[in-house]
PDB file of C-alpha atoms in Angstrom:
ATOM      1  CA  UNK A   1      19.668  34.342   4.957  1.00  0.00           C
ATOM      2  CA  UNK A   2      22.468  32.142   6.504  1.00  0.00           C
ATOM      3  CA  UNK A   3      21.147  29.183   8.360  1.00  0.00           C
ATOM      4  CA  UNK A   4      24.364  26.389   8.373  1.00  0.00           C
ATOM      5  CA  UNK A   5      22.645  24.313  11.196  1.00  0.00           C
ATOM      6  CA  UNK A   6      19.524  23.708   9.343  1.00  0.00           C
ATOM      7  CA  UNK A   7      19.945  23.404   5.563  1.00  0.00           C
ATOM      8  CA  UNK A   8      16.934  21.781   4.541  1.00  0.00           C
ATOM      9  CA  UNK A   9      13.388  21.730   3.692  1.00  0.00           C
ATOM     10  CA  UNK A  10      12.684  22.386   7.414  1.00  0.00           C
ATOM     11  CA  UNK A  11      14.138  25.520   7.904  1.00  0.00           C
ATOM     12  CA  UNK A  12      12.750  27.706  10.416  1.00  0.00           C
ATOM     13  CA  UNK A  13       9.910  30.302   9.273  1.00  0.00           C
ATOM     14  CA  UNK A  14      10.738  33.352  11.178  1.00  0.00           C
ATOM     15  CA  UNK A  15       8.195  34.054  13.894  1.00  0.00           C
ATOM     16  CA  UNK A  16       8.109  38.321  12.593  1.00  0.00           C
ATOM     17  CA  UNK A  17       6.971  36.195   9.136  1.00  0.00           C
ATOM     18  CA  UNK A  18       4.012  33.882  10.684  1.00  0.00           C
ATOM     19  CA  UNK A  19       0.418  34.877  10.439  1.00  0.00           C
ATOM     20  CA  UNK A  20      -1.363  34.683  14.308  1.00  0.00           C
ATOM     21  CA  UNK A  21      -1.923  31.109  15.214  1.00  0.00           C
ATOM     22  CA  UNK A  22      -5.669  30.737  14.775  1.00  0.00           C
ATOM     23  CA  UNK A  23      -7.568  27.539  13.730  1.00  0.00           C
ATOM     24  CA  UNK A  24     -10.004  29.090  11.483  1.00  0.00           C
ATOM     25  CA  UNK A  25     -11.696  28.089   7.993  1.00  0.00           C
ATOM     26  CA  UNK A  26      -9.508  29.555   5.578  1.00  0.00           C
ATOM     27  CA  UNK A  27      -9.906  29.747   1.210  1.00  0.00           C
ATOM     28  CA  UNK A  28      -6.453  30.289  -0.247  1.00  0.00           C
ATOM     29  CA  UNK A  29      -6.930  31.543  -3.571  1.00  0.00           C
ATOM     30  CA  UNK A  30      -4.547  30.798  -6.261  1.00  0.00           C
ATOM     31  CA  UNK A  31      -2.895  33.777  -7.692  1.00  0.00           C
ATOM     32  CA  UNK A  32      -1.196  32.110 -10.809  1.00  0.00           C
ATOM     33  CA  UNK A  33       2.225  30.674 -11.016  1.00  0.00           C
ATOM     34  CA  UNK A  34       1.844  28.505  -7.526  1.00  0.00           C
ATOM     35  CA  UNK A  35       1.516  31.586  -5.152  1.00  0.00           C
ATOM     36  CA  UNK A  36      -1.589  32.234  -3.155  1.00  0.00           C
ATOM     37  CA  UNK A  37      -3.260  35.355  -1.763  1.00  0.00           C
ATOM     38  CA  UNK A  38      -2.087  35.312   1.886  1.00  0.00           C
ATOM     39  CA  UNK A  39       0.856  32.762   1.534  1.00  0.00           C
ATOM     40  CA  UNK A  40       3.946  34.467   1.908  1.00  0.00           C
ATOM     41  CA  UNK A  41       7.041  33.287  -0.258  1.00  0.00           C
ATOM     42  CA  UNK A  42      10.226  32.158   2.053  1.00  0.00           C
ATOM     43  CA  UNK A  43      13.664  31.875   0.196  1.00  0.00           C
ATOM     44  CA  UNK A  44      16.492  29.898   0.932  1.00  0.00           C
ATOM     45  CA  UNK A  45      20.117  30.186  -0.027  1.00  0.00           C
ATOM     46  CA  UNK A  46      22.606  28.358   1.592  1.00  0.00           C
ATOM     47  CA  UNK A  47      26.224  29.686   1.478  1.00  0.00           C
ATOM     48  CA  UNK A  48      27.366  25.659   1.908  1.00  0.00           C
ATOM     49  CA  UNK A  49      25.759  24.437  -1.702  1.00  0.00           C
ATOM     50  CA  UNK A  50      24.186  21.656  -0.153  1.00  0.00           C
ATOM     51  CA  UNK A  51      21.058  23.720  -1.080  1.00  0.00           C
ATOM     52  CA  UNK A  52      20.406  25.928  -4.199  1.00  0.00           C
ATOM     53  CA  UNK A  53      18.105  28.220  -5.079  1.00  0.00           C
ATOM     54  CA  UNK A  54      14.777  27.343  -3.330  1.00  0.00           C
ATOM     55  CA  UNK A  55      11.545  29.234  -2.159  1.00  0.00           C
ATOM     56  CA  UNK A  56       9.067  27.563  -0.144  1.00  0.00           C
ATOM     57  CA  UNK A  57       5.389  28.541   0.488  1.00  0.00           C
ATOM     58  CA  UNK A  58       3.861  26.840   3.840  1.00  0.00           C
ATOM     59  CA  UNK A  59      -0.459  26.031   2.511  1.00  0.00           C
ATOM     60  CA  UNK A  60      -0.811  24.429   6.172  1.00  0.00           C
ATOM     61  CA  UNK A  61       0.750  23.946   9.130  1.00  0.00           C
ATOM     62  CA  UNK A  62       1.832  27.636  10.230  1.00  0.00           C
ATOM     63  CA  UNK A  63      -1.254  28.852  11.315  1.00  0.00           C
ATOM     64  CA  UNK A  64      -2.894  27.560  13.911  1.00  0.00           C
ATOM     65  CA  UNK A  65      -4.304  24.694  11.905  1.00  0.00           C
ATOM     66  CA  UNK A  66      -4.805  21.625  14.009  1.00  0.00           C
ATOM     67  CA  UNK A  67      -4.145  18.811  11.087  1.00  0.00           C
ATOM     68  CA  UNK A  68      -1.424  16.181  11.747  1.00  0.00           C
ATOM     69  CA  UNK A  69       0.126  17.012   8.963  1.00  0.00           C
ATOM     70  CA  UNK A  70       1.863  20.133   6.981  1.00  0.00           C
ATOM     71  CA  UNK A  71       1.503  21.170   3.312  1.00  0.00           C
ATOM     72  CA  UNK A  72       4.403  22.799   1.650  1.00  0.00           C
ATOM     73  CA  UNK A  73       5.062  24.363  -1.694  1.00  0.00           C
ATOM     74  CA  UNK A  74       8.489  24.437  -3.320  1.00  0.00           C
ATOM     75  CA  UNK A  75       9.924  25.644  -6.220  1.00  0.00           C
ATOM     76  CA  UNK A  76      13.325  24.928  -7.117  1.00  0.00           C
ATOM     77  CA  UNK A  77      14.966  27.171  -9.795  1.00  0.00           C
ATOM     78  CA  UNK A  78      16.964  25.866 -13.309  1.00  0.00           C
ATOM     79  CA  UNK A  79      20.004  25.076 -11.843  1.00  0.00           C
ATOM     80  CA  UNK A  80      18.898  24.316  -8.304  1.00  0.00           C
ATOM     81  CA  UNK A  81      18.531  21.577  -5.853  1.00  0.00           C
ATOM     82  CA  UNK A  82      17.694  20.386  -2.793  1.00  0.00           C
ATOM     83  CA  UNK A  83      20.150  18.654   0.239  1.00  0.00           C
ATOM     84  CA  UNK A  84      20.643  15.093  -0.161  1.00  0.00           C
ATOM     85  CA  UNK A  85      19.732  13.663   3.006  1.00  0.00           C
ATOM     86  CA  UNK A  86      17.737  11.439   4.678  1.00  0.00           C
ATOM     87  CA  UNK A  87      15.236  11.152   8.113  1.00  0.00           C
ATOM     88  CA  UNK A  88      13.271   8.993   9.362  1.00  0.00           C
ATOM     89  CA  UNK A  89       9.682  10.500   8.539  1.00  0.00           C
ATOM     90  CA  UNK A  90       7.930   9.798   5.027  1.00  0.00           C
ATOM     91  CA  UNK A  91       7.252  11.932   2.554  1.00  0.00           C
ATOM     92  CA  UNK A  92       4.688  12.874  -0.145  1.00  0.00           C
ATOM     93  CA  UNK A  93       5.663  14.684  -3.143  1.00  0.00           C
ATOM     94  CA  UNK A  94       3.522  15.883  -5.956  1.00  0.00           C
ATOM     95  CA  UNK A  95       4.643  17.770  -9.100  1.00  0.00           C
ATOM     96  CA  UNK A  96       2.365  20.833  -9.578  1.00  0.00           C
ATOM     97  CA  UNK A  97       4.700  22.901 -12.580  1.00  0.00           C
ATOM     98  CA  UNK A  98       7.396  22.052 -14.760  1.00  0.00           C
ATOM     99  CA  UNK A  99       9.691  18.808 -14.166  1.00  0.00           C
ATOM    100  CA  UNK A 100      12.220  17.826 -12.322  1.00  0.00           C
ATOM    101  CA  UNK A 101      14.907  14.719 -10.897  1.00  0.00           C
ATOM    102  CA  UNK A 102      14.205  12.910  -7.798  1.00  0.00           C
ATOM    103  CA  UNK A 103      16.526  10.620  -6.269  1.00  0.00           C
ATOM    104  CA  UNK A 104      15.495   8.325  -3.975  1.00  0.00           C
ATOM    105  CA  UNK A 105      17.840   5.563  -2.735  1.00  0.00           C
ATOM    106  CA  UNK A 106      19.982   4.546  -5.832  1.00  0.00           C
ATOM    107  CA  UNK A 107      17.276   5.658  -8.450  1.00  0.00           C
ATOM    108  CA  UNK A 108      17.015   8.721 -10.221  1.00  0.00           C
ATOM    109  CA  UNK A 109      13.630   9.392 -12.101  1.00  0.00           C
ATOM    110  CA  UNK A 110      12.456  12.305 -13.947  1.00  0.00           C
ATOM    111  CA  UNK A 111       9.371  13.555 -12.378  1.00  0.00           C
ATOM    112  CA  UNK A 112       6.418  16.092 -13.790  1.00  0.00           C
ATOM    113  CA  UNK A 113       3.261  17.414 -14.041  1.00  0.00           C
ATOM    114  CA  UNK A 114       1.277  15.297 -11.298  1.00  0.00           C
ATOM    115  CA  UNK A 115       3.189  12.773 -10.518  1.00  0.00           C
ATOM    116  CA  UNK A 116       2.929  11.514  -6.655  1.00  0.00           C
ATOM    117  CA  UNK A 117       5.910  10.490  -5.449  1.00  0.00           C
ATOM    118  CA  UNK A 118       5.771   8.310  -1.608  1.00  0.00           C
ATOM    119  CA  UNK A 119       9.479   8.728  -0.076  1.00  0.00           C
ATOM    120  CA  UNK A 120       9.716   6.087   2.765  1.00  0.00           C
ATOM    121  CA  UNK A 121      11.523   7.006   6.045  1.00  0.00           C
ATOM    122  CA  UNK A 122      15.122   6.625   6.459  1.00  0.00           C
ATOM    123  CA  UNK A 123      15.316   6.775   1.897  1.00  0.00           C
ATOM    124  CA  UNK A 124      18.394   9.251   0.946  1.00  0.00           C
ATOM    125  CA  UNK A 125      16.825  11.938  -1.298  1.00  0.00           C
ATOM    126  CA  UNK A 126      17.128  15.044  -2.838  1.00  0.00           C
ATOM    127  CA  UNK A 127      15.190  17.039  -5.244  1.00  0.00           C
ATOM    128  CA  UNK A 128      16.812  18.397  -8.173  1.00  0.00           C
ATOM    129  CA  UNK A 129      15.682  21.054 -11.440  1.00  0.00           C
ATOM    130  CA  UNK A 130      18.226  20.036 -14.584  1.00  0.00           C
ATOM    131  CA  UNK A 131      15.839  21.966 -16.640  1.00  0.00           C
ATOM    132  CA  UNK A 132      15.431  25.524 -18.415  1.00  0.00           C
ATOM    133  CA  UNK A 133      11.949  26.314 -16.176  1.00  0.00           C
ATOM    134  CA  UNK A 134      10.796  26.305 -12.776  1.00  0.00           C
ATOM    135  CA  UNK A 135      10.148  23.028 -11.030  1.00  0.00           C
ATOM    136  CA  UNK A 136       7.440  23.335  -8.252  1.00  0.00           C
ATOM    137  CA  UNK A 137       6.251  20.937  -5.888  1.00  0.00           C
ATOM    138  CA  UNK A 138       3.760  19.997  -3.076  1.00  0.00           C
ATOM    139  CA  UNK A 139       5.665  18.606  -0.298  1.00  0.00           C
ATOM    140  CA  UNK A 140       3.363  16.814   2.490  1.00  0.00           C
ATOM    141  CA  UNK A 141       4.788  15.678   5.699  1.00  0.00           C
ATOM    142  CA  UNK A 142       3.702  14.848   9.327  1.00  0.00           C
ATOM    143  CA  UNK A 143       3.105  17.772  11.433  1.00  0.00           C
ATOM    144  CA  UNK A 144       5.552  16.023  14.128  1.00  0.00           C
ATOM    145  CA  UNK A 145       8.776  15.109  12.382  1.00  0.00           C
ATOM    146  CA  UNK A 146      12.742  14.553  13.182  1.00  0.00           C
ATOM    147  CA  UNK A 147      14.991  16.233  11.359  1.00  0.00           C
ATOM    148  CA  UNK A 148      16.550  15.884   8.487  1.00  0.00           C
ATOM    149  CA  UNK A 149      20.128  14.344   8.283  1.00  0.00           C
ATOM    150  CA  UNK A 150      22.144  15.789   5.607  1.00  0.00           C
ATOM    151  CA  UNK A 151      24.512  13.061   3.362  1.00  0.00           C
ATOM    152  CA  UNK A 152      27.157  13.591   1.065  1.00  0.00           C
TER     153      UNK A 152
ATOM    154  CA  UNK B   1     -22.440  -0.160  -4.876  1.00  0.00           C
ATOM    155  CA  UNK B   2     -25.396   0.905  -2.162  1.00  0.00           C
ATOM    156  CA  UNK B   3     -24.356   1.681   0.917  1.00  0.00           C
ATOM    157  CA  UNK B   4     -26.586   3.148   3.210  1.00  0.00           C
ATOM    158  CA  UNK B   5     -24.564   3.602   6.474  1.00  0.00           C
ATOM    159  CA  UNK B   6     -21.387   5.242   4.878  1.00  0.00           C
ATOM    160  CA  UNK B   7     -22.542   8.379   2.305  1.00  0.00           C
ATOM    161  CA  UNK B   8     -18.948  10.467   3.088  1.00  0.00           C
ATOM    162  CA  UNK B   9     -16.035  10.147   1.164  1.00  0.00           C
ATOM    163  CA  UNK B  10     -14.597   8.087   4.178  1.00  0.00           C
ATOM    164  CA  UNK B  11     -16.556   5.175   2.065  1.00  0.00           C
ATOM    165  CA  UNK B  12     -14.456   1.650   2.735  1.00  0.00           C
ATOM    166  CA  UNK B  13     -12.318   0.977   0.331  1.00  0.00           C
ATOM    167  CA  UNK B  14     -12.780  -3.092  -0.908  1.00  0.00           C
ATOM    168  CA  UNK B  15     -10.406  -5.436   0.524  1.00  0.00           C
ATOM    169  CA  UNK B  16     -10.331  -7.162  -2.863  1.00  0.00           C
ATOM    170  CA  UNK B  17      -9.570  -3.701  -4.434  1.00  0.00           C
ATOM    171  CA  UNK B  18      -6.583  -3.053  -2.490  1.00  0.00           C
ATOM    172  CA  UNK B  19      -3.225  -3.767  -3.219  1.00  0.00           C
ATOM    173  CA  UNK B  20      -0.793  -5.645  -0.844  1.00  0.00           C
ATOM    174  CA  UNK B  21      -0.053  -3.478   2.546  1.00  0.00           C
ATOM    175  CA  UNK B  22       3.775  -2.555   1.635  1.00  0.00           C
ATOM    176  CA  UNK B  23       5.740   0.589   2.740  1.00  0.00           C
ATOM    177  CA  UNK B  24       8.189   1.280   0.349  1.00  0.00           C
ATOM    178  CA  UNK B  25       9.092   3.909  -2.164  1.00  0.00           C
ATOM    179  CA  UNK B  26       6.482   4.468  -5.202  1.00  0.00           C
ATOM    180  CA  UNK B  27       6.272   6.800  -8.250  1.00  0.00           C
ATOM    181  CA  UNK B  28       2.828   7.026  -9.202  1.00  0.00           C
ATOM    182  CA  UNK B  29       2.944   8.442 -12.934  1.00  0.00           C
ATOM    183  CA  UNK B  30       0.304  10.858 -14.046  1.00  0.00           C
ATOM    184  CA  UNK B  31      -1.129   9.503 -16.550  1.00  0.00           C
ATOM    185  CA  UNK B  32      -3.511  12.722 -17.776  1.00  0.00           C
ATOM    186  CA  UNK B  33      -6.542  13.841 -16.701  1.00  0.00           C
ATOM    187  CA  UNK B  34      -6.083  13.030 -12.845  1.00  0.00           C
ATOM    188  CA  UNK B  35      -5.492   9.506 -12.446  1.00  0.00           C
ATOM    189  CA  UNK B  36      -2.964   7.972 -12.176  1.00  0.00           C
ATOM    190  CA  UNK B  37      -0.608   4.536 -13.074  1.00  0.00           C
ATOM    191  CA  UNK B  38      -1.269   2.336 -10.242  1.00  0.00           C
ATOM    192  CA  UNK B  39      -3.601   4.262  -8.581  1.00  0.00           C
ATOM    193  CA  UNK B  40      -7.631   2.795  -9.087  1.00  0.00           C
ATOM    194  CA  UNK B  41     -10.503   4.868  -9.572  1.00  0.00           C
ATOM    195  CA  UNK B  42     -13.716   3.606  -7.108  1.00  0.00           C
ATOM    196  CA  UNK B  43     -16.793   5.044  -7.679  1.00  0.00           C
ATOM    197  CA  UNK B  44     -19.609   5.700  -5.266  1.00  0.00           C
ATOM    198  CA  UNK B  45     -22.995   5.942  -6.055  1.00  0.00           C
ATOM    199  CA  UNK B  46     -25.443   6.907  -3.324  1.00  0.00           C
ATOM    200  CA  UNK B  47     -29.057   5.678  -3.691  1.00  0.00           C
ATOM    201  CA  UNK B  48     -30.653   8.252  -1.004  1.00  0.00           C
ATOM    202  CA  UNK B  49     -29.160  11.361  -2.937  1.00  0.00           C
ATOM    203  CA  UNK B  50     -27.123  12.758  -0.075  1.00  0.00           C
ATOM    204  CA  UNK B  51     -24.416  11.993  -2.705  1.00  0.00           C
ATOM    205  CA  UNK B  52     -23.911  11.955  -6.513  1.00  0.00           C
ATOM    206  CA  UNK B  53     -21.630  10.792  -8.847  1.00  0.00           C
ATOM    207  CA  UNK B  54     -18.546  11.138  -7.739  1.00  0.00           C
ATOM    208  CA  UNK B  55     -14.742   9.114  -7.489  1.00  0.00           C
ATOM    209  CA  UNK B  56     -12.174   9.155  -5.593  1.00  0.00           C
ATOM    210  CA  UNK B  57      -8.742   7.750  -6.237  1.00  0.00           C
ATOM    211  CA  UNK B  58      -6.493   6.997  -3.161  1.00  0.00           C
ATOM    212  CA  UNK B  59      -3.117   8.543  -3.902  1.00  0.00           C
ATOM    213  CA  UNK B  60      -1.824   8.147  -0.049  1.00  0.00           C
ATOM    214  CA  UNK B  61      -3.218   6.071   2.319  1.00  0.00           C
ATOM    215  CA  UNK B  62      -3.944   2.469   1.154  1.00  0.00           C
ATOM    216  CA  UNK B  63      -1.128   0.823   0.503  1.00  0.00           C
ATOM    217  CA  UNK B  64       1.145   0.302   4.112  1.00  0.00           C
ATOM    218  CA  UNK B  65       2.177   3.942   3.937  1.00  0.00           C
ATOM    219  CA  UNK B  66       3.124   5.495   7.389  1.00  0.00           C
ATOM    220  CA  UNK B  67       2.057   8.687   7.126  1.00  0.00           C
ATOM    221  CA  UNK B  68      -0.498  10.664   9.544  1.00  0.00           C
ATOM    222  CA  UNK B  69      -2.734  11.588   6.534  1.00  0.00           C
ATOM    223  CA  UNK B  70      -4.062  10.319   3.568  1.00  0.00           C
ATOM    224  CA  UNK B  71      -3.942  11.857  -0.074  1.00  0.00           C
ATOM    225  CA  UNK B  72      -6.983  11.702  -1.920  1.00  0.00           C
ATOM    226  CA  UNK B  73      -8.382  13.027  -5.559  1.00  0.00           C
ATOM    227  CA  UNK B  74     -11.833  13.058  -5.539  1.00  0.00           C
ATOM    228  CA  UNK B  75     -13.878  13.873  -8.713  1.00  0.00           C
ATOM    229  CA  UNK B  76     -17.289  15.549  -8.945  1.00  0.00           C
ATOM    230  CA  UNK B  77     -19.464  15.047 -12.199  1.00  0.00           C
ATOM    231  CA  UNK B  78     -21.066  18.145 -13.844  1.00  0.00           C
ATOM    232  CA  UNK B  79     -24.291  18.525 -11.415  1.00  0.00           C
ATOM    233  CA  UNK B  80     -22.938  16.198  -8.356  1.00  0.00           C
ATOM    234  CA  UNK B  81     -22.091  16.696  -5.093  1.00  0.00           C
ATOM    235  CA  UNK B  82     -20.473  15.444  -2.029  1.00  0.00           C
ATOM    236  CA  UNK B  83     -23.114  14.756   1.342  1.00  0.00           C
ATOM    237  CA  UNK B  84     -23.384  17.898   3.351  1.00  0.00           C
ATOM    238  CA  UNK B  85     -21.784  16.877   6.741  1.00  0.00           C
ATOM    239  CA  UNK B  86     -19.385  17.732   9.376  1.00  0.00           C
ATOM    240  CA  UNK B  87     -17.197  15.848  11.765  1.00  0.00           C
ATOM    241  CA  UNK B  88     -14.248  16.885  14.194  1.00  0.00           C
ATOM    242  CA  UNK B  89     -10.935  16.446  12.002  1.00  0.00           C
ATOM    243  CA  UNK B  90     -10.442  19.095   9.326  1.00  0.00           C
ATOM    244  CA  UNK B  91     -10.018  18.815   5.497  1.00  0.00           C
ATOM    245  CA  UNK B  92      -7.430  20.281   3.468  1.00  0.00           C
ATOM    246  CA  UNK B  93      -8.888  20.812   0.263  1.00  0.00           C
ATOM    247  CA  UNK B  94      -6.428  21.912  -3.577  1.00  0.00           C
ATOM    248  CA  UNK B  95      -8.220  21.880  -6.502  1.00  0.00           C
ATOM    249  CA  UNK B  96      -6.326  20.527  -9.583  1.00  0.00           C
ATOM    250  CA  UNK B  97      -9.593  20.489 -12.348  1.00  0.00           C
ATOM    251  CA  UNK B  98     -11.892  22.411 -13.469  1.00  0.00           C
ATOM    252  CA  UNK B  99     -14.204  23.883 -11.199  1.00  0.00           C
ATOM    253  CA  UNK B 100     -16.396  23.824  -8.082  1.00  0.00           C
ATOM    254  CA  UNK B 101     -18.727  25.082  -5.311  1.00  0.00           C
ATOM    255  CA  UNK B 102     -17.693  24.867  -1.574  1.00  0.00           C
ATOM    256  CA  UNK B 103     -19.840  25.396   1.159  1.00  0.00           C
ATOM    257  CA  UNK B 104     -17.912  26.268   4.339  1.00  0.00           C
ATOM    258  CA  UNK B 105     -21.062  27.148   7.586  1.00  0.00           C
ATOM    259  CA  UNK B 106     -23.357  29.649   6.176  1.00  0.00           C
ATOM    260  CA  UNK B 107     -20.796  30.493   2.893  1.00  0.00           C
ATOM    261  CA  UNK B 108     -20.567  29.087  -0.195  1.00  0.00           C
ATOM    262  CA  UNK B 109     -17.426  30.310  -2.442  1.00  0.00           C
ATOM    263  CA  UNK B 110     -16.323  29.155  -5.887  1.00  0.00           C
ATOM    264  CA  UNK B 111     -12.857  27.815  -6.432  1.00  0.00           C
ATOM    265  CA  UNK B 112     -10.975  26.456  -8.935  1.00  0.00           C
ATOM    266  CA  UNK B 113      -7.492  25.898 -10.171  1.00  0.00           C
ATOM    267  CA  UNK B 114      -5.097  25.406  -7.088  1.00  0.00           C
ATOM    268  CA  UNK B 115      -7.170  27.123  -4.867  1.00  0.00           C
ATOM    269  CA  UNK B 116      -6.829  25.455  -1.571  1.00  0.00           C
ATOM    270  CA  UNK B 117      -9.214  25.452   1.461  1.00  0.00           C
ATOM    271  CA  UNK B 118      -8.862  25.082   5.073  1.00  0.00           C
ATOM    272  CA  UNK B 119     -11.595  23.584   6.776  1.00  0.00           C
ATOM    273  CA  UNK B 120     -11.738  23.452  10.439  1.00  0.00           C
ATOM    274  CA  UNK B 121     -13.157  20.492  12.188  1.00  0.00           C
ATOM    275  CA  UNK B 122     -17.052  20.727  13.152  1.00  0.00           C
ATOM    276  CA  UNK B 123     -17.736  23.025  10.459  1.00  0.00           C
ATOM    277  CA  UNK B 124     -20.575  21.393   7.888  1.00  0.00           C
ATOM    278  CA  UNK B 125     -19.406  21.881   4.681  1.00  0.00           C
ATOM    279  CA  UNK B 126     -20.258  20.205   1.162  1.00  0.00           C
ATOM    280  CA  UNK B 127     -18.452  20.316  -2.392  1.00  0.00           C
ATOM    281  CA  UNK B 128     -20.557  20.535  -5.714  1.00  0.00           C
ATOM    282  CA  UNK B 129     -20.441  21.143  -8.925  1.00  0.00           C
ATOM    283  CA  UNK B 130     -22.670  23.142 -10.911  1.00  0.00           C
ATOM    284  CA  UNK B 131     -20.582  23.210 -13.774  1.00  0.00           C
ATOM    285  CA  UNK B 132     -20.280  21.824 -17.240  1.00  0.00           C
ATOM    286  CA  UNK B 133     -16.857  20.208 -16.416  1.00  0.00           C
ATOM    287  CA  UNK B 134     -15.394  17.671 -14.429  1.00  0.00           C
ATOM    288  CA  UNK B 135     -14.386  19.153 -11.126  1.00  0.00           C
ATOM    289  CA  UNK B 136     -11.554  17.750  -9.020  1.00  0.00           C
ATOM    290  CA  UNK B 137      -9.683  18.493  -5.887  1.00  0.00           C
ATOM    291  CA  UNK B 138      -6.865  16.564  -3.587  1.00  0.00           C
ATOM    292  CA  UNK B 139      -8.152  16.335  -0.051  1.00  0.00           C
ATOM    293  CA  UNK B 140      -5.789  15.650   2.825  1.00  0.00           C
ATOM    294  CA  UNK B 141      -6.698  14.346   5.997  1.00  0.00           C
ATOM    295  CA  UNK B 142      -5.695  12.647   9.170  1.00  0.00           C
ATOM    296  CA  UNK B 143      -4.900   9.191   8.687  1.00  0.00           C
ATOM    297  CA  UNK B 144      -6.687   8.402  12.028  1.00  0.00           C
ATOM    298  CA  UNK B 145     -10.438  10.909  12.178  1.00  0.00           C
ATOM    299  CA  UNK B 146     -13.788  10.298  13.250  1.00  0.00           C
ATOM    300  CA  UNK B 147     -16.705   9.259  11.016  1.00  0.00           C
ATOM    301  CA  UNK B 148     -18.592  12.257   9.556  1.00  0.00           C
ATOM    302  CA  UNK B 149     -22.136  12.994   9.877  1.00  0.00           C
ATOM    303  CA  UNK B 150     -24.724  13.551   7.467  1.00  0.00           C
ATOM    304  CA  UNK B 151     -26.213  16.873   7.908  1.00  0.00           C
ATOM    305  CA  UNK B 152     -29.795  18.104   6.077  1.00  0.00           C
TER     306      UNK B 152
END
């Protein structure tokens, strides 16, 4: 899957993928291993290496929900990593398996199991798995958002 | 802490209990157990039993932050419950401990571990715990809703 123009978290879901667009009560259940009955798994790979080996799993904000904000799962592979870049929306980040690096700014911290991380807007940052397992992550944004910016 | 005219978990967080309005970058550390460093736990007891013994911890929302929702860990002790009410913004609801009883309209379902609920404004709904463990769940909201109401 070859996107160049949009290599980051915000990729595109294609429409052929997206449940219909009602706002109904909905129970995910958990099926083990951060994937839910009726969440389908998206995978990135980006031909540039500004992005490696990422899946994402949308929770809210494909279907029809009406909250002001979206709830994303990702899962970055040993090895892998997101784009460095920056925008000017905030982010919430919190560490549901394994561990991982964040970089935010000039820091780089080692994050894991629970720990809530609050990006500000315009903070360079990229998400990055150093480690032998599966790093997985809630990702929390607004609903309305510019996009990312990537940096080098 | 009595408070007659605000049973929800939209209870006001003290002014004296909240730290300085700032939007920068943070790293709250898990610290075990759901709570977190830098993160207090407030507890709300509710006289007229529309509520029991729960907390709630603020992860996202009190501190200058400029997101459009607010994170928030909320805690049920074995045998409590959360008022039975409905209002017009929905609820994103991921459990992260233990246990618990959602009741979404006319259905109540059990969830636990990183099960995650969608529920639709207007629909009365109420969490509890009939459990012999702690049960605890982030809930994700709009940062600007309307004020619930109490239900019977």
């Amino acid at each position: 899957m070859k996107k160049k123009n949009n290599p980051s978290c915000d990729w595109k879901t294609p429409l052929t993928e997206k449940a219909p667009l009602t706002d109904k009560n909905r129970i995910y259940q958990h099926k083990g291993d951060c994937s839910w009955k009726g969440i389908p798994t998206e995978k990135y790979k980006d031909t540039e290496e500004s992005w490696s080996s990422i899946l994402r799993r949308v929770l809210i904000g494909d279907r029809g929900e009406d909250t002001r904000f979206h709830v994303r799962y990702f899962e970055i592979e040993p090895g892998g990593f997101s784009s460095f870049e920056k925008h000017r929306h905030s982010h919430v980040v919190i560490v549901i398996r394994g561990k991982g690096q964040i970089r935010i700014g000039e820091k780089t911290k080692t994050i894991s199991y629970m720990d809530t991380v609050y990006i500000k807007g315009l903070t360079p940052h990229q998400l990055r798995n150093p480690y032998s397992e599966a790093f997985g992550f809630l990702c929390i944004v607004n609903s309305r958002r510019d996009r990312p910016r990537l940096l080098k």
